mmCIF file of C-alpha atoms and ligand atoms in Angstrom:
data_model
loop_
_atom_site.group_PDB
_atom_site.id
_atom_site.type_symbol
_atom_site.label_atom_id
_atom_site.label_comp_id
_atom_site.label_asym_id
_atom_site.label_seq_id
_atom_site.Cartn_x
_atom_site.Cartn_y
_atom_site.Cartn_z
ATOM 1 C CA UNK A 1 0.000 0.000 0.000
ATOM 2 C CA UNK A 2 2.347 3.148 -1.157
ATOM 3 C CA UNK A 3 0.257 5.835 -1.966
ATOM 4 C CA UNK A 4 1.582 7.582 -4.954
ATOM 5 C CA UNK A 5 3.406 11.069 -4.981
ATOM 6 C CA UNK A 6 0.447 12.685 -6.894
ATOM 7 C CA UNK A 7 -2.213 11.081 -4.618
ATOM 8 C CA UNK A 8 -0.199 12.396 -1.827
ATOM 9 C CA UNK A 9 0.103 15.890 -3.182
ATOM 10 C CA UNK A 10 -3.892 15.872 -4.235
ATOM 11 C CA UNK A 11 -4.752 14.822 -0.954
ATOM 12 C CA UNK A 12 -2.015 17.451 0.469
ATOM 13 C CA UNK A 13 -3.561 20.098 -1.230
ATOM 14 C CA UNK A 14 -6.910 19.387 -0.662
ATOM 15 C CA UNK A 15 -6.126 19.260 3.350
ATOM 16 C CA UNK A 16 -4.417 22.595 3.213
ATOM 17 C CA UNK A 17 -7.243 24.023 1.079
ATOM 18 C CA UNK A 18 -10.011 23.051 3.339
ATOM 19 C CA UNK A 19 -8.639 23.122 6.958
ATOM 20 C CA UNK A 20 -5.411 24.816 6.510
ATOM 21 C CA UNK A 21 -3.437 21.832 8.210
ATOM 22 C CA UNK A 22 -0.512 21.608 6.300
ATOM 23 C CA UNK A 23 1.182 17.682 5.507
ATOM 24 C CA UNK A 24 4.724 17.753 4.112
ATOM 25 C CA UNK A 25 6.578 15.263 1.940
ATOM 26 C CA UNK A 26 7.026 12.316 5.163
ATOM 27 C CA UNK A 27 3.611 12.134 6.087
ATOM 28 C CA UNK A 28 2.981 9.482 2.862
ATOM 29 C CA UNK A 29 2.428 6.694 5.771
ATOM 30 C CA UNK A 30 -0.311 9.020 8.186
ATOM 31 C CA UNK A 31 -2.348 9.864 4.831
ATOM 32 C CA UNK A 32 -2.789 5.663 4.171
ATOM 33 C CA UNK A 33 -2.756 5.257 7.828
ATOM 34 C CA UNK A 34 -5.727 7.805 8.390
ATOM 35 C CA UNK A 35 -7.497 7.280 5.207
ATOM 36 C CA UNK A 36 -8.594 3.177 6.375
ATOM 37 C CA UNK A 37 -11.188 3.480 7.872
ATOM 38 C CA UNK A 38 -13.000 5.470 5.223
ATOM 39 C CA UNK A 39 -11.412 2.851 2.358
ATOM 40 C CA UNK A 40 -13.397 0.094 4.529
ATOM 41 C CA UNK A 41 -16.558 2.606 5.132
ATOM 42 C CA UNK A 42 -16.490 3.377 1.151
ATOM 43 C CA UNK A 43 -15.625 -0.466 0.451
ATOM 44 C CA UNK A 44 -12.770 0.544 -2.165
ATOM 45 C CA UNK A 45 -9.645 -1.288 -2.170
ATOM 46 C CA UNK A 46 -7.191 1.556 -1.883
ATOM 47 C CA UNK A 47 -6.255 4.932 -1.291
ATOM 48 C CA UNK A 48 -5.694 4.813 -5.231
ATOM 49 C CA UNK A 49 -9.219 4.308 -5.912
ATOM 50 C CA UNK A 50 -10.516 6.981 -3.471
ATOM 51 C CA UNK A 51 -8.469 9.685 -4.795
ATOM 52 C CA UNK A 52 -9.655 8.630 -8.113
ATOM 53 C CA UNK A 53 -13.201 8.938 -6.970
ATOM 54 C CA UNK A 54 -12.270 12.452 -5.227
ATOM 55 C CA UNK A 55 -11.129 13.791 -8.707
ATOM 56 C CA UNK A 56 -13.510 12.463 -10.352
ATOM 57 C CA UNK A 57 -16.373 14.642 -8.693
ATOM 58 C CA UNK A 58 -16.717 18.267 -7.606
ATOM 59 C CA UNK A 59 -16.373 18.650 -3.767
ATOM 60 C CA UNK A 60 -18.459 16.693 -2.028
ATOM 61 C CA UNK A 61 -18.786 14.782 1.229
ATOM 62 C CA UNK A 62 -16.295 12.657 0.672
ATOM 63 C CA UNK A 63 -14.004 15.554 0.303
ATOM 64 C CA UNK A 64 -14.651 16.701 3.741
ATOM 65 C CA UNK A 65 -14.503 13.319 5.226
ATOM 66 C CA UNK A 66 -11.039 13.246 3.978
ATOM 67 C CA UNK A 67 -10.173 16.328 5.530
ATOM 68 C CA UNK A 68 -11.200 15.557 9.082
ATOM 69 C CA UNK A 69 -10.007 11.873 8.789
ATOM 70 C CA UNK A 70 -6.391 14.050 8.198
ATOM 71 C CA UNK A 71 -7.207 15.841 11.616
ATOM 72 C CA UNK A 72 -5.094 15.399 14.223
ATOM 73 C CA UNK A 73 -8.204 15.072 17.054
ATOM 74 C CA UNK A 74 -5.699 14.010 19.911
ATOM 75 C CA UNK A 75 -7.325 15.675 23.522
ATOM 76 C CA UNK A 76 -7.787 14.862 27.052
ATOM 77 C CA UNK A 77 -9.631 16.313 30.410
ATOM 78 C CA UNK A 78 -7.482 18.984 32.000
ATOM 79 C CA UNK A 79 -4.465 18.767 29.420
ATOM 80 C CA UNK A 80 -1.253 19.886 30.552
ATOM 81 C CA UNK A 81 -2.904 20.467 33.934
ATOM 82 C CA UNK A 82 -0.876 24.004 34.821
ATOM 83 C CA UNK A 83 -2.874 26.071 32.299
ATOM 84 C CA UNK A 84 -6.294 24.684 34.157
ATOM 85 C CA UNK A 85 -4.319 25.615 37.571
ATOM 86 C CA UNK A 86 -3.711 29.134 36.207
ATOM 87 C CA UNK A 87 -7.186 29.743 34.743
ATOM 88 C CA UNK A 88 -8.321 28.529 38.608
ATOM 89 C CA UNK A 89 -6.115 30.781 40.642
ATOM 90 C CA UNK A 90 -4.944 33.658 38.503
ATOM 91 C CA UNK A 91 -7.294 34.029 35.256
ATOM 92 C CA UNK A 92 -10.588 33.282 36.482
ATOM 93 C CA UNK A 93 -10.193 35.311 39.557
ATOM 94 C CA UNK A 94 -8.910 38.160 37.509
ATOM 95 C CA UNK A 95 -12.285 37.944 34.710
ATOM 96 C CA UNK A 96 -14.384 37.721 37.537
ATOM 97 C CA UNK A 97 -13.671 40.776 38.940
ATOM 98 C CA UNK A 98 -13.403 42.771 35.455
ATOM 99 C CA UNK A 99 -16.971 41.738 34.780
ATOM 100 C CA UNK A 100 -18.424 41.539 38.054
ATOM 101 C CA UNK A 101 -20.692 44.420 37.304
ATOM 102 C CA UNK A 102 -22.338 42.555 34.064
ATOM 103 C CA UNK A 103 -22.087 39.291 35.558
ATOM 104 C CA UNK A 104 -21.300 37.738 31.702
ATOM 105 C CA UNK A 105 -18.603 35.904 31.141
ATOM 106 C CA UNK A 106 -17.705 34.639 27.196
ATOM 107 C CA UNK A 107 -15.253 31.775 27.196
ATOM 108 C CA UNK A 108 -14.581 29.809 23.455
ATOM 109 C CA UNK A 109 -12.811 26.748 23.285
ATOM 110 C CA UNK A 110 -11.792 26.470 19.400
ATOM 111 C CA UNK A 111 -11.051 23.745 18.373
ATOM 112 C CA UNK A 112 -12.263 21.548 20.881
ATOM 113 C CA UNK A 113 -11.980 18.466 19.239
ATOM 114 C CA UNK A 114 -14.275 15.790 21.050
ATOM 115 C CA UNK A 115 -15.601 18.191 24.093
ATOM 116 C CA UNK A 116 -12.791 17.295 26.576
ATOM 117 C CA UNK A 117 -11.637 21.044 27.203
ATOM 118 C CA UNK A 118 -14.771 22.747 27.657
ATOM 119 C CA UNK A 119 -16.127 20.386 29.872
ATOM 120 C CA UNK A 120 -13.154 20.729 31.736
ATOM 121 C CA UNK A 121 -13.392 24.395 31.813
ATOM 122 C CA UNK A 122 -17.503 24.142 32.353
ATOM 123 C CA UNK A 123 -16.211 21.339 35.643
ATOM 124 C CA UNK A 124 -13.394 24.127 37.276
ATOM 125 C CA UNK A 125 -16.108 26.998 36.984
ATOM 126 C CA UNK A 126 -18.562 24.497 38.879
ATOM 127 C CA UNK A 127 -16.406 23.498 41.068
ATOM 128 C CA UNK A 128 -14.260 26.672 42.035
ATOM 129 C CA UNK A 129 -16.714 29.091 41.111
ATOM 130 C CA UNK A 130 -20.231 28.627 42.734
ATOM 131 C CA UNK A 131 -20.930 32.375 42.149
ATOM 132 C CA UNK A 132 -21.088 32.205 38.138
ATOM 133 C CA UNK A 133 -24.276 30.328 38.849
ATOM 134 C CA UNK A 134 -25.712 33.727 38.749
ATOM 135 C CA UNK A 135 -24.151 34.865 36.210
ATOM 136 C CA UNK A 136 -24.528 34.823 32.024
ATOM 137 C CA UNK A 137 -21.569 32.055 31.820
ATOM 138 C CA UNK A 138 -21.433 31.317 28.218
ATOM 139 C CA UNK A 139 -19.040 28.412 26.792
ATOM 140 C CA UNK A 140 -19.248 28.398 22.838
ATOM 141 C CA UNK A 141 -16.909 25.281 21.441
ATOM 142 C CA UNK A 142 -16.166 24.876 17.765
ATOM 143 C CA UNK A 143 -14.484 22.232 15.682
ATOM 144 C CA UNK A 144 -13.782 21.991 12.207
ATOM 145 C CA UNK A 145 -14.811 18.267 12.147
ATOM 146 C CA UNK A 146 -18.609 17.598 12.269
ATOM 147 C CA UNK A 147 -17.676 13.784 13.669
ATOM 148 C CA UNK A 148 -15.524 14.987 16.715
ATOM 149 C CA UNK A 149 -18.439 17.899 17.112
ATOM 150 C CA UNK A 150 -21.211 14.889 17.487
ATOM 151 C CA UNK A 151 -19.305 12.695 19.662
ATOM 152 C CA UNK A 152 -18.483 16.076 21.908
ATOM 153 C CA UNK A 153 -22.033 17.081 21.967
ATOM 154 C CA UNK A 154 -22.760 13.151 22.769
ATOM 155 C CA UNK A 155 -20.669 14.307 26.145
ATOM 156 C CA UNK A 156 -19.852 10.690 26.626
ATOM 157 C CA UNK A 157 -16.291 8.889 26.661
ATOM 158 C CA UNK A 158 -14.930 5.495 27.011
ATOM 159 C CA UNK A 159 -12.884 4.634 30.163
ATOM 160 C CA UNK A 160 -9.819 4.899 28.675
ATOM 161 C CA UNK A 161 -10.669 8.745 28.119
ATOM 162 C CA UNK A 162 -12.325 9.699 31.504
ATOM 163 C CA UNK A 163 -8.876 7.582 32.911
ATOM 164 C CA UNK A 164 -6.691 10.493 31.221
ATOM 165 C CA UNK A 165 -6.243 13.741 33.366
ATOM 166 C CA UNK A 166 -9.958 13.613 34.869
ATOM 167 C CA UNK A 167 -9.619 13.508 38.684
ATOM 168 C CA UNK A 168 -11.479 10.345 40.579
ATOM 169 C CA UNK A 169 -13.798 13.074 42.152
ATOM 170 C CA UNK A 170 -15.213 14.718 39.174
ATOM 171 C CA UNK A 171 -15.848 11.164 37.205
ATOM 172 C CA UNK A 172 -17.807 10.206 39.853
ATOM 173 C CA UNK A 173 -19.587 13.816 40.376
ATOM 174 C CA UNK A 174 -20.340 14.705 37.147
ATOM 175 C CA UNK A 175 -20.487 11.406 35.201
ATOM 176 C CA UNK A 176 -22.753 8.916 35.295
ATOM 177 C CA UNK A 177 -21.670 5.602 33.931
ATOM 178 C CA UNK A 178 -23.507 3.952 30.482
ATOM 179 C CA UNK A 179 -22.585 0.272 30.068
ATOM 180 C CA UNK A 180 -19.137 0.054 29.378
ATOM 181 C CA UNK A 181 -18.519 3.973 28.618
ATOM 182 C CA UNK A 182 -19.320 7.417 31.150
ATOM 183 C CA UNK A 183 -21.687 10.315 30.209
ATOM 184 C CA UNK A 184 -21.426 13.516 31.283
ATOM 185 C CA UNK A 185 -24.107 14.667 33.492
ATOM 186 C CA UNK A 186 -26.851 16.974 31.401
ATOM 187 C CA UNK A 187 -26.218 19.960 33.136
ATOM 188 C CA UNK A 188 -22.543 20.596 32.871
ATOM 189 C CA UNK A 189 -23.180 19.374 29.130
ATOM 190 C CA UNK A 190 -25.501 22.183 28.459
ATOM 191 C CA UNK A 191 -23.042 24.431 30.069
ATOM 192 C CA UNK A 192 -20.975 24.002 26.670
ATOM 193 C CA UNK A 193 -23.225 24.929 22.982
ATOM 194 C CA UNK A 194 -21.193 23.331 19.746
ATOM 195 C CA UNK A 195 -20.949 24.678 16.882
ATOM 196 C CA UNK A 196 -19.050 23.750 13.746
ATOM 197 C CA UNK A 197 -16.405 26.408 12.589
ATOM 198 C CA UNK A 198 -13.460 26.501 10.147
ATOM 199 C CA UNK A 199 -10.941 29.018 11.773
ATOM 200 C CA UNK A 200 -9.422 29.423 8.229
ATOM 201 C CA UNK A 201 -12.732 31.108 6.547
ATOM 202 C CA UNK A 202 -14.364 33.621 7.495
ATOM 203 C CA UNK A 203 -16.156 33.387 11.275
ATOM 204 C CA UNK A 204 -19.470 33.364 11.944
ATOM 205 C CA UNK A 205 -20.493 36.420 14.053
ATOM 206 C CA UNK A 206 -20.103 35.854 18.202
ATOM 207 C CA UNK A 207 -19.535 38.028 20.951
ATOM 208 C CA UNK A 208 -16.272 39.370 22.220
ATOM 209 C CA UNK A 209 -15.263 36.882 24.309
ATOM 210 C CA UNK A 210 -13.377 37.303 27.431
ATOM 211 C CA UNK A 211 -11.396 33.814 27.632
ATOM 212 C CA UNK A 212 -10.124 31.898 24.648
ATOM 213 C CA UNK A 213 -8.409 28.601 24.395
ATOM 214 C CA UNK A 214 -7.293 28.013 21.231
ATOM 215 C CA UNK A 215 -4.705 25.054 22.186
ATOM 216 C CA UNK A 216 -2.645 22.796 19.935
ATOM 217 C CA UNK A 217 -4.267 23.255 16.485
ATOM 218 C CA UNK A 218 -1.917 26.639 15.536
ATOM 219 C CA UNK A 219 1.129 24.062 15.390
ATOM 220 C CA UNK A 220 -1.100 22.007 11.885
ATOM 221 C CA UNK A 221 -0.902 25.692 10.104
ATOM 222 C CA UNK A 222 1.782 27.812 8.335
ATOM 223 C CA UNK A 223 2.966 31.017 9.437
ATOM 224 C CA UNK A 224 0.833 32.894 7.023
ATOM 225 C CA UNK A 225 -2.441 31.083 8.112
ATOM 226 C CA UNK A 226 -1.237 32.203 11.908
ATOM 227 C CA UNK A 227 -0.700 35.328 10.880
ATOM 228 C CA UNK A 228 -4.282 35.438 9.370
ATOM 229 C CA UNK A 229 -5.687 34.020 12.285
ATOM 230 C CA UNK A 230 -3.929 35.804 14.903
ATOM 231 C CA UNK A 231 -5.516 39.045 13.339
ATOM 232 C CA UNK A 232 -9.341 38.175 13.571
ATOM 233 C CA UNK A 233 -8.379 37.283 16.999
ATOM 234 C CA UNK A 234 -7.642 40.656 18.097
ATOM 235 C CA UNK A 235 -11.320 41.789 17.183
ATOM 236 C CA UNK A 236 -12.510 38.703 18.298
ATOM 237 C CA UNK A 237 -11.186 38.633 21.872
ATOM 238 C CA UNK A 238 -11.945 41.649 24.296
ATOM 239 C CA UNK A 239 -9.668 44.082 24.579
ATOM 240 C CA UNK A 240 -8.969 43.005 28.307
ATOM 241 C CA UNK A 241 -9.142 39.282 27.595
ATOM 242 C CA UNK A 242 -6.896 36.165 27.900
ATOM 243 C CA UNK A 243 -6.032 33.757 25.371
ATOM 244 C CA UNK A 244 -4.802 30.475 25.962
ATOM 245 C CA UNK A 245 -2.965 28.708 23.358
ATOM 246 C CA UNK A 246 -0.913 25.141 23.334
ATOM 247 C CA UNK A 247 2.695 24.819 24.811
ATOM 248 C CA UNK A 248 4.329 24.260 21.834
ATOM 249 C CA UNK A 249 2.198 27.502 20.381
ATOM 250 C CA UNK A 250 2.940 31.545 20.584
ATOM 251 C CA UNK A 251 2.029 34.906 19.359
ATOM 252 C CA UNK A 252 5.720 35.467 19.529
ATOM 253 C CA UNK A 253 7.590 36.248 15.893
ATOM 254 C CA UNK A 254 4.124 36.248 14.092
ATOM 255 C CA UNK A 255 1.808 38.880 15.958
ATOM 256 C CA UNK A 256 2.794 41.507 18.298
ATOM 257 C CA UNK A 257 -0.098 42.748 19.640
ATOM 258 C CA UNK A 258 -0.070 40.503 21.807
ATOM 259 C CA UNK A 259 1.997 39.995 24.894
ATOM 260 C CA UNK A 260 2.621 36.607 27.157
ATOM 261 C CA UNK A 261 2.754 36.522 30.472
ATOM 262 C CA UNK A 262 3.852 34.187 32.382
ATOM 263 C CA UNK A 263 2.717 32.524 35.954
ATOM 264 C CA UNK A 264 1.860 29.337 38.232
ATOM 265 C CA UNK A 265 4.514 27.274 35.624
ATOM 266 C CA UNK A 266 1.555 28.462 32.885
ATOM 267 C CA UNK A 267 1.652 31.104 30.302
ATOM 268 C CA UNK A 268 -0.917 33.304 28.445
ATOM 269 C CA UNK A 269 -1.171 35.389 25.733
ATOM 270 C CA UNK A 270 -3.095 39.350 26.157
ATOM 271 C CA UNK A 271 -3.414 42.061 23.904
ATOM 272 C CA UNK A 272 -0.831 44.750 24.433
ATOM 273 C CA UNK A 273 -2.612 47.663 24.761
ATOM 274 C CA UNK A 274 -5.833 46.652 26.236
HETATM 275 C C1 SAM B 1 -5.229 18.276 18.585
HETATM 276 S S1 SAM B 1 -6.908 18.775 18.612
HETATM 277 C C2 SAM B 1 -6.872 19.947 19.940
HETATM 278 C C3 SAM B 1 -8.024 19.749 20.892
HETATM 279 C C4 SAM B 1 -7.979 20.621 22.149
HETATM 280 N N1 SAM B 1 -7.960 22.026 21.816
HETATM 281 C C5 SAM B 1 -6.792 20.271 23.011
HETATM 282 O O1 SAM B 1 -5.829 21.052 23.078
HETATM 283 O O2 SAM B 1 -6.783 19.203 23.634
HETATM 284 C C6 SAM B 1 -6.954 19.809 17.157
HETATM 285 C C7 SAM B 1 -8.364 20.051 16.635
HETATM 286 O O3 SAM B 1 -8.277 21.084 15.652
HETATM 287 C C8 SAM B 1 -9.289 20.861 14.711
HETATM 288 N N2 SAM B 1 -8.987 21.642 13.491
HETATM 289 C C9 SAM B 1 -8.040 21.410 12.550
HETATM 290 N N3 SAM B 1 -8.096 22.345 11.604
HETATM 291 C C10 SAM B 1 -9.098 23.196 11.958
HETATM 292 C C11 SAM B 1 -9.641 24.366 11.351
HETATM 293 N N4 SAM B 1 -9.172 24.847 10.194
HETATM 294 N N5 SAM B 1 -10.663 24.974 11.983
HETATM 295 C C12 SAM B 1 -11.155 24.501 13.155
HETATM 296 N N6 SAM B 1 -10.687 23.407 13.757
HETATM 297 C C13 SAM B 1 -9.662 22.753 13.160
HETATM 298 C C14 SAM B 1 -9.264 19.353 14.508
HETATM 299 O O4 SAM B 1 -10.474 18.863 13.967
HETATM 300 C C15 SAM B 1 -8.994 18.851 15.932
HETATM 301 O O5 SAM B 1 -10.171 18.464 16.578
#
């Protein structure tokens, strides 16, 4: 099964196209890797024969099942656990009293993959916060991929994924357990609204919002793309907000208007001249 160098650079192009996740010369073995499952779904024999099917059609579908089987959807409850800790005791805090007087608070995880990280946020603002329960606490979570989006607004998880980074204490307080997997209980999942949203076209129109975690999807895009999306950002984000981003991820070299700052082994990105 060696897919050829012009299937490779259709399917390369198509991924960049649509999602802006770039796949260099290398990743030959994750495009057949990724692409089984659909082969088997589609019954075709090989990659050859899907690409073959892709050109042979206008974009479709099939297309965009490509494109999020390319996805890299890799999560987990509380990930990296010090950003979590500083949203707890510095950033949370610090919102809280900025917006005490409307009592709103605007928080977007994007790109949240299968739902772990804003349930995790919607779990530490239960669980730390008891006051926001009078307040206008909106979570908004998009994803690119309408299969990660369905299993995230499904808000429930096998063991092996409620076993990675979730505390004992919340599984059993805010998960119930369904046969073999664990669902999250229905108020903390309507704590979170999904929606599905390509941060490469244009965005749909949503409030300022005062938190943002945009973590580990920045490192799939070139610098250009950053740049691009670094820039809607700023007039997406409040001018006194925080924005989260992955640890391998920064503003730094591609957008100064924003600044990090650093704290509890965590660091955060804000816009310099709030
Ligand atoms: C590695 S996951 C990160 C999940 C979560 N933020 C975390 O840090 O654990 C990356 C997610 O980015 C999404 N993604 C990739 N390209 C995207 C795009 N252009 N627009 C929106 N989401 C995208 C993928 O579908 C995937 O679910």
């Amino acid at each position: 099964m060696n897919i050829s160098r012009e299937d490779f650079d259709y399917v390369s192009r198509l991924v960049h196209a649509s999602s802006g996740v770039l796949l260099e010369p290398g990743k030959e073995y994750l495009v057949e890797a990724r692409l089984q499952p659909l082969l088997r779904k589609e019954e075709l024999d090989s990659v050859a024969s899907l690409i073959a099917r892709l050109r042979a059609s206008a974009p479709n579908g099939l297309h965009q099942r490509v494109v999020e089987a390319m996805t890299t959807n890799e999560t987990s409850f509380f990930r990296d656990l010090h950003p979590f800790e500083a949203l707890r005791k510095l950033i949370v805090p610090d919102l809280l009293e900025r917006r005490r007087s409307q009592c709103r608070l605007r928080i977007w995880s994007a790109a949240c993959s299968t739902g772990q990280e804003p349930y995790s946020m919607a779990i530490l603002l239960r669980e730390s916060f008891p006051e926001l329960h009078a307040w206008s606490c909106e979570i908004i979570a998009t994803d690119i991929a309408s299969q990660v989006l369905d299993r995230a607004r499904s808000g429930r998880y096998s063991y092996h994924e409620v076993s990675r980074g979730l505390p004992a204490a919340h599984l059993v307080k805010y998960f119930r357990k369904q046969g073999s997997d664990w669902e999250i209980h229905e108020e903390v999942r309507r704590n979170v609204q999904f929606l599905a949203m390509n941060l490469t076209r244009p965005w749909p129109p949503m409030p300022k919002m005062d938190l943002v975690l945009m973590r580990n999807v920045l490192i799939y895009f070139d610098l250009d793309t950053k740049k691009k999306i670094f820039a809607r950002l700023r007039q997406q984000m409040a001018p006194d907000g925080y924005l989260l981003l992955g640890a391998a991820e920064t503003t730094l070299g591609i957008d100064d208007s924003f600044v990090r700052v650093s704290g509890d082994r965590s660091g955060w990105f804000r816009l310099h001249k709030p």
